Amino acid sequence: MGEAYNALKARLADYTHLQQAGSLLSWDQETYMPAGAVVSRGDQMATLSKFAHELFVAPKTGRLLRQAAAEEGIKDQPDSDEAAIVRVSMRDYKRERKVPVAFVEELERTRAQSHQAWVEARKASDFKRFEPWLVKMFDMARRYADYLGYKEHPYDALLDGFEPDMKTSAVRATFADLREQLVPLVHAISAKADTISDAPLRRHFPREKQVEFATRVSRQFGYDLNTGRVDFAAHPFCTSFSSQDVRITTRVDDGFFNMMLFGTLHETGHALYDQGIDGAFAHTPLENGASLGIHESQSRMWENLVGRSHEFWEHYYPELQQVFPDQLGQVSLEEFYRAVNRVSPSFIRVEADEVTYNLHIMVRFELELELLEGKLKVEELPEAWNARYKAYLGITPPNDAVGVLQDTHWSIGLIGYFPTYSLGNLASVQLYEKIEQDIPTLRDSIRAGDFSPLLGWLRQNIHQYGRKYTPDDLLKRATGRSLSAEPYMNYLRAKYSAIYGL
Ligand code: ZN
């Protein structure tokens, strides 16, 4: 490679390391940091963000990017990893340099305090405590969108940071299509709601045994704990400081089985992605998922398509019964399988079943748009939230903690992020459909507790590429077409017609 490319790589490495160090501080804030440290932590993260941002948007970076793009081995090899590093970094550079350093610093400092305010407000189930911070966050989101610029809608500018090239209008259209098909399915299932009980999951399951079982499954999926670890946090997440250090967090409810296991399998799906990125992208901004939607396709696949499948439980249920003989000894595999797939409108997004999950996302997406457009005021949000839950899910949250305060995203300025969850759900099934075509014995291998064919396919077709391809290109390369809601709806109808006898 040429001189400019090598100098660019060194610069990108510095930038990436500063960002990864910032992620480590953020991980610590969510796991072990004493609450009293919130202001100093915000200052530390703001400084790191400022240095990283200044380094990246400096004219020198732009010069090196342009020079490297013209070098031999880059311009004549557009599909090479090196050319991708230049191309994707150029895209980031053009986006980032629109944002003033002072704003980046302000955002970082504000989000640390806002997040702490959210934690306390949620604990007290008191939206009013969080309200002034949320006002700030939406003000900053509007300013951010203005800096970035947009053609149709300010939301486009925000969404693009999480889901490159995705447009608000496309999300609206996909969601409208999805809602039209989902609502009748939810109604059909609701008419038979009484036929399935989740009582077997609501017994006392000692914490340590739950953690031990979930961690074992996670490792059998392929999560490498030599380059990963599992901790506890209020909100489960996965974070990566490089493909050599990919951590997940989880939480346990000793009175409800689903939270720990499915939360862990979900985050494991994210972690497998990050651990599988090709070393060629280490120390560059490409050592990351193609988009949040593609990332979520991985977590949802391991959580739902694998973890809630019949074949999965054919393998694991006897083992689980041995771990919890008093709780599950008398519960049949069929009863258990139906219980973990029970569909029931509920308040909490992260615990929602596969069928109603996307309705939770639509509520957030629509409210975000209205807040951003100024059609809705932050002070009116709890009421608007509850009204929409009533309209879409037929239930009204009894308090803010299980209503508008349940998600951490807005508290840290992640506005424009929620739709990626639904896009990920759709992508997970589209990919899985293709995997089953490519590997006809897939279900048998899962039945035997062997996840290596699945992981191998994902490593080959998705994980290794990091951010080399756009989400749309990656999906087209892997499945032959752009994102569609059709495989997802076919999957839901087939699976839940069988479970509920529709
Ligand atoms: Zn996720």
Short mmCIF file of C-alpha atoms and ligand atoms in Angstrom, two decimals:
data_model
loop_
_atom_site.label_atom_id
_atom_site.label_comp_id
_atom_site.label_asym_id
_atom_site.label_seq_id
_atom_site.Cartn_x
_atom_site.Cartn_y
_atom_site.Cartn_z
CA MET A 1 0.00 0.00 0.00
CA GLY A 2 1.01 3.58 -0.60
CA GLU A 3 2.37 6.14 1.82
CA ALA A 4 -0.89 8.05 2.24
CA TYR A 5 -2.82 4.86 2.98
CA ASN A 6 -0.34 3.86 5.68
CA ALA A 7 -0.46 7.30 7.26
CA LEU A 8 -4.26 7.20 7.11
CA LYS A 9 -4.32 3.80 8.83
CA ALA A 10 -2.17 5.16 11.68
CA ARG A 11 -4.52 8.12 12.07
CA LEU A 12 -7.63 5.94 11.99
CA ALA A 13 -6.04 3.71 14.64
CA ASP A 14 -5.58 6.68 17.00
CA TYR A 15 -9.14 7.77 16.38
CA THR A 16 -10.55 4.28 16.89
CA HIS A 17 -8.58 3.74 20.10
CA LEU A 18 -9.90 7.00 21.58
CA GLN A 19 -13.43 5.95 20.74
CA GLN A 20 -12.96 2.48 22.16
CA ALA A 21 -11.56 3.95 25.38
CA GLY A 22 -14.70 6.11 25.54
CA SER A 23 -16.84 2.99 25.14
CA LEU A 24 -15.01 1.39 28.02
CA LEU A 25 -15.80 4.37 30.26
CA SER A 26 -19.41 4.11 29.18
CA TRP A 27 -19.50 0.36 29.91
CA ASP A 28 -18.10 1.08 33.36
CA GLN A 29 -20.77 3.71 33.95
CA GLU A 30 -23.46 1.11 33.23
CA THR A 31 -21.94 -1.65 35.34
CA TYR A 32 -19.64 -0.69 38.24
CA MET A 33 -19.29 3.08 38.52
CA PRO A 34 -20.64 4.58 41.76
CA ALA A 35 -23.58 6.89 41.06
CA GLY A 36 -21.74 9.86 42.59
CA ALA A 37 -19.16 9.79 39.81
CA VAL A 38 -21.61 10.78 37.10
CA VAL A 39 -20.46 14.37 36.57
CA SER A 40 -16.73 13.59 36.49
CA ARG A 41 -17.40 10.65 34.19
CA GLY A 42 -19.34 12.89 31.84
CA ASP A 43 -16.36 15.28 31.76
CA GLN A 44 -13.95 12.45 31.01
CA MET A 45 -16.08 11.10 28.19
CA ALA A 46 -16.58 14.59 26.78
CA THR A 47 -12.81 15.11 26.63
CA LEU A 48 -12.24 11.80 24.90
CA SER A 49 -15.03 12.50 22.41
CA LYS A 50 -13.63 15.93 21.73
CA PHE A 51 -10.12 14.62 21.03
CA ALA A 52 -11.44 11.80 18.87
CA HIS A 53 -13.69 14.12 16.92
CA GLU A 54 -10.99 16.80 16.44
CA LEU A 55 -8.52 14.23 15.24
CA PHE A 56 -10.97 12.69 12.80
CA VAL A 57 -12.39 15.85 11.26
CA ALA A 58 -9.03 17.64 10.97
CA PRO A 59 -8.12 18.74 7.42
CA LYS A 60 -5.19 16.31 7.53
CA THR A 61 -7.59 13.34 7.70
CA GLY A 62 -9.43 14.64 4.64
CA ARG A 63 -6.15 15.10 2.78
CA LEU A 64 -4.98 11.58 3.59
CA LEU A 65 -8.35 10.13 2.60
CA ARG A 66 -8.24 11.82 -0.79
CA GLN A 67 -4.61 10.87 -1.39
CA ALA A 68 -5.14 7.27 -0.33
CA ALA A 69 -8.20 6.96 -2.57
CA ALA A 70 -5.99 7.81 -5.57
CA GLU A 71 -3.23 5.33 -4.71
CA GLU A 72 -2.49 2.05 -6.47
CA GLY A 73 -4.18 -0.87 -4.75
CA ILE A 74 -7.12 1.34 -3.74
CA LYS A 75 -8.45 3.01 -6.84
CA ASP A 76 -7.90 -0.08 -9.03
CA GLN A 77 -9.18 -2.56 -6.37
CA PRO A 78 -12.56 -1.14 -5.30
CA ASP A 79 -13.71 -4.37 -3.63
CA SER A 80 -10.56 -4.75 -1.51
CA ASP A 81 -10.65 -4.31 2.27
CA GLU A 82 -8.25 -1.39 1.92
CA ALA A 83 -10.51 0.42 -0.54
CA ALA A 84 -13.45 -0.21 1.81
CA ILE A 85 -11.51 1.31 4.71
CA VAL A 86 -10.93 4.46 2.66
CA ARG A 87 -14.49 4.57 1.31
CA VAL A 88 -16.32 4.07 4.60
CA SER A 89 -13.98 6.37 6.53
CA MET A 90 -14.57 9.04 3.87
CA ARG A 91 -18.30 8.67 4.39
CA ASP A 92 -17.89 9.06 8.16
CA TYR A 93 -15.53 11.99 7.64
CA LYS A 94 -17.99 13.87 5.47
CA ARG A 95 -20.72 13.33 8.05
CA GLU A 96 -18.68 14.12 11.16
CA ARG A 97 -17.03 17.28 9.90
CA LYS A 98 -20.42 18.93 9.64
CA VAL A 99 -20.72 18.80 13.43
CA PRO A 100 -18.88 21.44 15.52
CA VAL A 101 -16.50 20.10 18.15
CA ALA A 102 -18.18 22.20 20.84
CA PHE A 103 -21.49 20.47 20.10
CA VAL A 104 -19.95 17.00 20.35
CA GLU A 105 -18.49 17.89 23.71
CA GLU A 106 -21.73 19.42 24.95
CA LEU A 107 -23.72 16.37 23.84
CA GLU A 108 -21.36 13.97 25.57
CA ARG A 109 -21.44 15.91 28.85
CA THR A 110 -25.20 16.34 28.78
CA ARG A 111 -25.97 12.71 28.00
CA ALA A 112 -24.01 11.43 31.01
CA GLN A 113 -26.09 13.59 33.38
CA SER A 114 -29.28 12.97 31.47
CA HIS A 115 -28.72 9.25 31.73
CA GLN A 116 -28.26 9.48 35.49
CA ALA A 117 -31.46 11.54 35.74
CA TRP A 118 -33.26 8.84 33.76
CA VAL A 119 -31.97 6.09 36.07
CA GLU A 120 -33.29 7.98 39.10
CA ALA A 121 -36.57 8.93 37.44
CA ARG A 122 -37.19 5.34 36.41
CA LYS A 123 -36.41 4.10 39.90
CA ALA A 124 -38.96 6.55 41.31
CA SER A 125 -41.29 6.06 38.35
CA ASP A 126 -41.45 9.82 38.03
CA PHE A 127 -41.29 11.24 34.51
CA LYS A 128 -41.16 14.84 35.80
CA ARG A 129 -37.62 14.27 37.10
CA PHE A 130 -36.44 13.31 33.65
CA GLU A 131 -38.53 15.75 31.65
CA PRO A 132 -36.08 18.73 31.58
CA TRP A 133 -33.31 16.42 30.37
CA LEU A 134 -35.47 14.95 27.66
CA VAL A 135 -36.35 18.46 26.48
CA LYS A 136 -32.60 19.10 26.20
CA MET A 137 -32.04 15.85 24.34
CA PHE A 138 -34.68 16.55 21.71
CA ASP A 139 -33.41 20.14 21.33
CA MET A 140 -29.94 18.76 20.75
CA ALA A 141 -31.28 16.17 18.30
CA ARG A 142 -32.87 18.95 16.27
CA ARG A 143 -29.62 20.92 16.26
CA TYR A 144 -27.69 17.79 15.35
CA ALA A 145 -29.98 17.11 12.38
CA ASP A 146 -29.54 20.72 11.26
CA TYR A 147 -25.76 20.42 11.36
CA LEU A 148 -25.86 17.18 9.38
CA GLY A 149 -28.40 18.46 6.87
CA TYR A 150 -31.25 16.58 5.20
CA LYS A 151 -33.47 16.74 2.14
CA GLU A 152 -36.84 15.49 3.32
CA HIS A 153 -37.01 15.14 7.08
CA PRO A 154 -34.68 15.95 10.00
CA TYR A 155 -35.19 12.37 11.14
CA ASP A 156 -33.36 11.20 8.00
CA ALA A 157 -30.17 12.83 9.24
CA LEU A 158 -30.40 11.03 12.60
CA LEU A 159 -31.48 7.68 11.17
CA ASP A 160 -28.59 7.68 8.73
CA GLY A 161 -26.14 7.56 11.63
CA PHE A 162 -27.56 4.21 12.73
CA GLU A 163 -28.82 2.78 9.45
CA PRO A 164 -26.79 4.16 6.54
CA ASP A 165 -28.89 5.19 3.52
CA MET A 166 -32.23 4.35 5.19
CA LYS A 167 -34.94 7.00 4.81
CA THR A 168 -37.78 7.98 7.14
CA SER A 169 -40.26 7.61 4.28
CA ALA A 170 -39.09 4.02 3.65
CA VAL A 171 -39.48 3.18 7.35
CA ARG A 172 -42.97 4.69 7.38
CA ALA A 173 -43.96 2.59 4.35
CA THR A 174 -42.48 -0.64 5.76
CA PHE A 175 -44.12 -0.06 9.12
CA ALA A 176 -47.50 0.66 7.52
CA ASP A 177 -47.27 -2.61 5.60
CA LEU A 178 -46.20 -4.49 8.69
CA ARG A 179 -48.90 -3.00 10.90
CA GLU A 180 -51.58 -3.91 8.39
CA GLN A 181 -50.53 -7.57 8.56
CA LEU A 182 -49.59 -7.73 12.23
CA VAL A 183 -52.76 -6.35 13.76
CA PRO A 184 -55.08 -9.08 12.36
CA LEU A 185 -52.59 -11.72 13.50
CA VAL A 186 -52.48 -10.26 17.02
CA HIS A 187 -56.30 -10.24 17.07
CA ALA A 188 -56.54 -13.85 15.86
CA ILE A 189 -54.10 -14.93 18.55
CA SER A 190 -55.76 -12.83 21.25
CA ALA A 191 -59.01 -14.71 20.60
CA LYS A 192 -57.15 -17.86 21.66
CA ALA A 193 -55.00 -16.25 24.34
CA ASP A 194 -56.33 -18.52 27.10
CA THR A 195 -55.04 -21.67 25.42
CA ILE A 196 -51.45 -20.98 26.47
CA SER A 197 -50.15 -20.24 29.94
CA ASP A 198 -46.71 -19.00 30.92
CA ALA A 199 -47.20 -20.09 34.54
CA PRO A 200 -44.33 -22.62 34.26
CA LEU A 201 -41.95 -19.70 33.61
CA ARG A 202 -43.21 -17.72 36.59
CA ARG A 203 -41.91 -19.93 39.34
CA HIS A 204 -38.92 -19.35 41.57
CA PHE A 205 -35.74 -19.88 39.53
CA PRO A 206 -32.63 -19.28 41.69
CA ARG A 207 -30.41 -16.64 40.16
CA GLU A 208 -27.08 -18.49 40.08
CA LYS A 209 -28.59 -21.48 38.30
CA GLN A 210 -30.17 -19.25 35.69
CA VAL A 211 -26.88 -17.44 35.10
CA GLU A 212 -24.98 -20.70 34.85
CA PHE A 213 -27.41 -22.21 32.34
CA ALA A 214 -27.61 -19.10 30.15
CA THR A 215 -23.84 -18.67 30.12
CA ARG A 216 -23.41 -22.31 29.11
CA VAL A 217 -25.78 -21.94 26.15
CA SER A 218 -24.10 -18.68 25.19
CA ARG A 219 -20.71 -20.42 25.05
CA GLN A 220 -22.16 -23.31 23.08
CA PHE A 221 -23.46 -20.79 20.53
CA GLY A 222 -19.81 -19.82 20.11
CA TYR A 223 -19.34 -16.78 22.38
CA ASP A 224 -15.65 -16.78 23.28
CA LEU A 225 -15.20 -15.72 26.91
CA ASN A 226 -11.47 -15.43 26.38
CA THR A 227 -12.30 -12.28 24.43
CA GLY A 228 -15.57 -11.50 26.19
CA ARG A 229 -17.28 -11.32 29.57
CA VAL A 230 -20.74 -11.18 31.10
CA ASP A 231 -21.78 -8.60 33.70
CA PHE A 232 -25.03 -7.27 35.14
CA ALA A 233 -26.65 -3.96 34.25
CA ALA A 234 -30.06 -2.31 34.49
CA HIS A 235 -30.41 -2.49 30.72
CA PRO A 236 -28.89 -5.44 28.84
CA PHE A 237 -26.43 -4.47 26.11
CA CYS A 238 -23.39 -5.61 24.18
CA THR A 239 -20.34 -3.42 23.71
CA SER A 240 -17.15 -3.97 21.79
CA PHE A 241 -13.76 -2.34 22.40
CA SER A 242 -12.29 -4.36 19.49
CA SER A 243 -13.04 -7.87 18.27
CA GLN A 244 -10.64 -8.95 21.06
CA ASP A 245 -12.88 -7.57 23.81
CA VAL A 246 -16.61 -7.94 23.32
CA ARG A 247 -18.71 -7.73 26.50
CA ILE A 248 -22.34 -8.32 27.24
CA THR A 249 -24.52 -7.44 30.19
CA THR A 250 -27.67 -9.11 31.37
CA ARG A 251 -30.14 -9.09 34.24
CA VAL A 252 -31.95 -11.74 36.23
CA ASP A 253 -35.46 -12.01 37.60
CA ASP A 254 -35.69 -14.97 39.95
CA GLY A 255 -39.46 -15.04 39.53
CA PHE A 256 -39.54 -15.10 35.72
CA PHE A 257 -37.42 -17.35 33.56
CA ASN A 258 -37.43 -15.44 30.24
CA MET A 259 -35.56 -12.30 31.23
CA MET A 260 -32.18 -13.86 31.90
CA LEU A 261 -32.02 -16.56 29.24
CA PHE A 262 -33.47 -14.76 26.25
CA GLY A 263 -31.74 -11.50 27.18
CA THR A 264 -28.42 -13.34 27.30
CA LEU A 265 -29.03 -15.14 23.99
CA HIS A 266 -29.94 -11.82 22.42
CA GLU A 267 -26.76 -10.08 23.55
CA THR A 268 -24.76 -13.18 22.61
CA GLY A 269 -26.01 -12.75 19.04
CA HIS A 270 -24.59 -9.22 19.04
CA ALA A 271 -21.33 -10.43 20.56
CA LEU A 272 -20.87 -13.21 17.99
CA TYR A 273 -21.10 -10.59 15.26
CA ASP A 274 -18.46 -8.35 16.84
CA GLN A 275 -16.14 -11.26 17.61
CA GLY A 276 -16.38 -12.44 14.01
CA ILE A 277 -15.21 -9.28 12.25
CA ASP A 278 -12.15 -9.80 10.07
CA GLY A 279 -8.85 -8.68 11.61
CA ALA A 280 -8.22 -6.62 8.47
CA PHE A 281 -10.63 -4.05 9.92
CA ALA A 282 -9.03 -3.87 13.39
CA HIS A 283 -8.07 -0.34 14.52
CA THR A 284 -10.40 1.20 11.94
CA PRO A 285 -13.99 2.50 12.07
CA LEU A 286 -14.98 -0.60 10.07
CA GLU A 287 -14.50 -2.89 13.06
CA ASN A 288 -18.20 -2.68 13.75
CA GLY A 289 -21.52 -3.95 12.40
CA ALA A 290 -22.81 -2.82 8.99
CA SER A 291 -25.64 -1.01 10.77
CA LEU A 292 -27.72 -1.30 13.91
CA GLY A 293 -30.41 -3.10 11.91
CA ILE A 294 -27.97 -5.73 10.68
CA HIS A 295 -26.57 -6.01 14.21
CA GLU A 296 -30.07 -6.56 15.55
CA SER A 297 -30.73 -9.21 12.91
CA GLN A 298 -27.98 -11.23 14.58
CA SER A 299 -29.25 -10.83 18.12
CA ARG A 300 -32.84 -11.59 17.16
CA MET A 301 -31.80 -14.62 15.17
CA TRP A 302 -30.04 -16.26 18.11
CA GLU A 303 -32.69 -15.16 20.59
CA ASN A 304 -35.80 -16.07 18.60
CA LEU A 305 -35.18 -18.12 15.47
CA VAL A 306 -32.79 -20.35 17.38
CA GLY A 307 -33.59 -19.83 21.09
CA ARG A 308 -37.37 -20.00 20.75
CA SER A 309 -37.39 -22.82 18.19
CA HIS A 310 -38.74 -26.30 18.83
CA GLU A 311 -35.47 -27.93 17.77
CA PHE A 312 -33.51 -25.82 20.25
CA TRP A 313 -35.68 -26.98 23.14
CA GLU A 314 -35.64 -30.58 21.96
CA HIS A 315 -31.94 -30.38 22.71
CA TYR A 316 -31.91 -28.20 25.85
CA TYR A 317 -35.14 -28.94 27.64
CA PRO A 318 -34.05 -32.22 29.26
CA GLU A 319 -30.96 -30.42 30.53
CA LEU A 320 -33.03 -27.50 31.82
CA GLN A 321 -35.34 -29.90 33.63
CA GLN A 322 -32.31 -31.34 35.40
CA VAL A 323 -31.22 -27.86 36.46
CA PHE A 324 -34.73 -27.01 37.72
CA PRO A 325 -36.37 -30.35 38.61
CA ASP A 326 -38.85 -28.87 41.12
CA GLN A 327 -39.95 -26.09 38.79
CA LEU A 328 -40.05 -27.95 35.46
CA GLY A 329 -39.98 -31.68 36.24
CA GLN A 330 -43.71 -31.99 35.63
CA VAL A 331 -43.88 -29.60 32.66
CA SER A 332 -43.77 -31.27 29.23
CA LEU A 333 -41.57 -30.06 26.38
CA GLU A 334 -44.67 -29.00 24.44
CA GLU A 335 -46.04 -27.00 27.35
CA PHE A 336 -42.69 -25.34 27.86
CA TYR A 337 -42.20 -24.58 24.15
CA ARG A 338 -45.63 -22.99 23.98
CA ALA A 339 -44.99 -21.03 27.18
CA VAL A 340 -41.76 -19.42 25.87
CA ASN A 341 -43.62 -18.53 22.69
CA ARG A 342 -46.72 -17.19 24.35
CA VAL A 343 -48.07 -14.06 22.67
CA SER A 344 -49.43 -11.45 25.00
CA PRO A 345 -49.53 -7.66 24.68
CA SER A 346 -47.27 -6.35 27.43
CA PHE A 347 -45.71 -3.10 28.61
CA ILE A 348 -42.01 -3.82 28.30
CA ARG A 349 -40.44 -3.86 24.85
CA VAL A 350 -37.43 -6.00 25.68
CA GLU A 351 -39.67 -8.72 27.07
CA ALA A 352 -42.23 -8.58 24.27
CA ASP A 353 -43.03 -11.67 22.22
CA GLU A 354 -42.09 -11.90 18.56
CA VAL A 355 -45.57 -11.00 17.31
CA THR A 356 -46.22 -7.83 19.32
CA TYR A 357 -42.60 -6.62 19.49
CA ASN A 358 -42.75 -4.41 16.42
CA LEU A 359 -45.82 -2.60 17.70
CA HIS A 360 -43.65 -1.34 20.58
CA ILE A 361 -41.20 0.03 18.04
CA MET A 362 -43.90 1.74 15.99
CA VAL A 363 -45.08 3.62 19.10
CA ARG A 364 -41.57 4.97 19.71
CA PHE A 365 -40.92 5.80 16.05
CA GLU A 366 -44.13 7.78 15.71
CA LEU A 367 -43.59 9.66 18.98
CA GLU A 368 -40.01 10.51 18.05
CA LEU A 369 -41.17 11.96 14.75
CA GLU A 370 -43.84 14.06 16.45
CA LEU A 371 -41.43 15.33 19.12
CA LEU A 372 -38.83 16.19 16.51
CA GLU A 373 -41.39 17.95 14.34
CA GLY A 374 -42.64 19.86 17.39
CA LYS A 375 -46.16 18.44 17.01
CA LEU A 376 -45.84 16.90 20.46
CA LYS A 377 -44.32 18.54 23.56
CA VAL A 378 -42.12 16.54 25.90
CA GLU A 379 -44.44 17.31 28.83
CA GLU A 380 -47.29 15.63 26.89
CA LEU A 381 -45.24 12.54 26.19
CA PRO A 382 -46.38 10.19 29.01
CA GLU A 383 -50.00 10.74 28.04
CA ALA A 384 -49.28 10.27 24.32
CA TRP A 385 -47.27 7.14 25.11
CA ASN A 386 -50.08 5.61 27.14
CA ALA A 387 -52.70 6.51 24.53
CA ARG A 388 -50.72 4.80 21.82
CA TYR A 389 -50.16 1.67 23.90
CA LYS A 390 -53.90 1.55 24.39
CA ALA A 391 -54.50 1.95 20.64
CA TYR A 392 -51.90 -0.55 19.38
CA LEU A 393 -51.62 -3.09 22.17
CA GLY A 394 -54.89 -2.57 23.99
CA ILE A 395 -53.21 -1.93 27.34
CA THR A 396 -52.41 1.14 29.46
CA PRO A 397 -49.15 1.23 31.44
CA PRO A 398 -49.92 1.63 35.17
CA ASN A 399 -46.89 3.89 35.73
CA ASP A 400 -44.03 5.67 33.93
CA ALA A 401 -41.41 3.10 34.92
CA VAL A 402 -43.08 0.44 32.77
CA GLY A 403 -44.25 3.08 30.31
CA VAL A 404 -42.37 6.00 28.87
CA LEU A 405 -39.33 5.61 31.16
CA GLN A 406 -38.53 2.00 30.32
CA ASP A 407 -35.87 2.54 27.63
CA THR A 408 -32.49 4.17 28.11
CA HIS A 409 -32.11 5.38 24.50
CA TRP A 410 -33.56 8.88 24.62
CA SER A 411 -31.69 9.66 27.84
CA ILE A 412 -28.39 9.33 25.98
CA GLY A 413 -29.59 11.10 22.86
CA LEU A 414 -30.17 7.97 20.77
CA ILE A 415 -33.01 9.43 18.72
CA GLY A 416 -33.65 7.80 15.35
CA TYR A 417 -32.41 4.49 16.71
CA PHE A 418 -35.60 2.56 17.48
CA PRO A 419 -36.67 1.65 13.91
CA THR A 420 -33.45 -0.34 13.54
CA TYR A 421 -34.88 -2.93 15.96
CA SER A 422 -37.74 -3.70 13.62
CA LEU A 423 -35.56 -3.59 10.52
CA GLY A 424 -33.36 -6.10 12.32
CA ASN A 425 -36.31 -8.39 12.99
CA LEU A 426 -37.19 -8.40 9.32
CA ALA A 427 -33.58 -8.99 8.27
CA SER A 428 -33.15 -11.84 10.77
CA VAL A 429 -35.86 -13.91 9.10
CA GLN A 430 -34.82 -13.00 5.57
CA LEU A 431 -31.31 -14.23 6.38
CA TYR A 432 -32.53 -17.34 8.18
CA GLU A 433 -34.70 -18.32 5.25
CA LYS A 434 -31.62 -18.22 3.03
CA ILE A 435 -29.51 -20.12 5.58
CA GLU A 436 -32.10 -22.92 5.68
CA GLN A 437 -31.93 -23.12 1.88
CA ASP A 438 -28.14 -23.25 1.94
CA ILE A 439 -27.98 -25.69 4.88
CA PRO A 440 -30.93 -28.12 4.66
CA THR A 441 -29.71 -29.91 7.81
CA LEU A 442 -29.69 -26.72 9.88
CA ARG A 443 -32.53 -27.77 12.19
CA ASP A 444 -31.00 -31.20 12.74
CA SER A 445 -27.72 -29.65 13.80
CA ILE A 446 -29.52 -27.38 16.27
CA ARG A 447 -31.46 -30.41 17.54
CA ALA A 448 -28.05 -31.97 18.21
CA GLY A 449 -26.80 -28.83 19.99
CA ASP A 450 -24.36 -28.06 17.21
CA PHE A 451 -24.45 -24.39 16.26
CA SER A 452 -21.29 -24.35 14.19
CA PRO A 453 -23.00 -24.65 10.75
CA LEU A 454 -25.13 -21.59 11.55
CA LEU A 455 -22.27 -19.59 13.02
CA GLY A 456 -20.06 -20.59 10.10
CA TRP A 457 -22.59 -19.30 7.59
CA LEU A 458 -22.98 -16.01 9.47
CA ARG A 459 -19.22 -15.57 9.80
CA GLN A 460 -18.82 -16.18 6.08
CA ASN A 461 -21.69 -14.04 4.81
CA ILE A 462 -22.15 -11.33 7.44
CA HIS A 463 -19.75 -11.07 10.37
CA GLN A 464 -16.37 -10.98 8.67
CA TYR A 465 -17.21 -7.91 6.61
CA GLY A 466 -17.73 -5.48 9.47
CA ARG A 467 -18.81 -2.21 7.88
CA LYS A 468 -17.28 -3.01 4.50
CA TYR A 469 -20.68 -3.08 2.74
CA THR A 470 -23.77 -0.95 3.26
CA PRO A 471 -26.66 -2.80 4.93
CA ASP A 472 -28.51 -3.01 1.63
CA ASP A 473 -25.46 -4.34 -0.26
CA LEU A 474 -24.75 -6.86 2.46
CA LEU A 475 -28.32 -8.19 2.44
CA LYS A 476 -28.35 -8.39 -1.34
CA ARG A 477 -25.04 -10.26 -1.37
CA ALA A 478 -26.24 -12.65 1.32
CA THR A 479 -29.87 -13.22 0.28
CA GLY A 480 -30.14 -11.89 -3.29
CA ARG A 481 -32.53 -9.07 -2.44
CA SER A 482 -33.18 -5.92 -0.44
CA LEU A 483 -34.96 -5.93 2.90
CA SER A 484 -38.54 -7.20 2.77
CA ALA A 485 -41.26 -7.75 5.38
CA GLU A 486 -42.53 -10.81 3.53
CA PRO A 487 -40.27 -13.55 4.97
CA TYR A 488 -40.90 -12.19 8.47
CA MET A 489 -44.68 -12.24 8.15
CA ASN A 490 -44.62 -15.71 6.54
CA TYR A 491 -42.52 -16.95 9.44
CA LEU A 492 -44.82 -15.45 12.09
CA ARG A 493 -47.96 -16.82 10.42
CA ALA A 494 -46.56 -20.31 10.04
CA LYS A 495 -45.08 -20.55 13.52
CA TYR A 496 -47.98 -19.02 15.44
CA SER A 497 -50.70 -20.73 13.42
CA ALA A 498 -49.17 -24.00 14.56
CA ILE A 499 -48.76 -22.91 18.17
CA TYR A 500 -52.22 -21.37 18.51
CA GLY A 501 -54.06 -23.65 16.07
CA LEU A 502 -55.30 -20.76 13.95
ZN ZN B 1 -30.15 -5.84 20.44
#
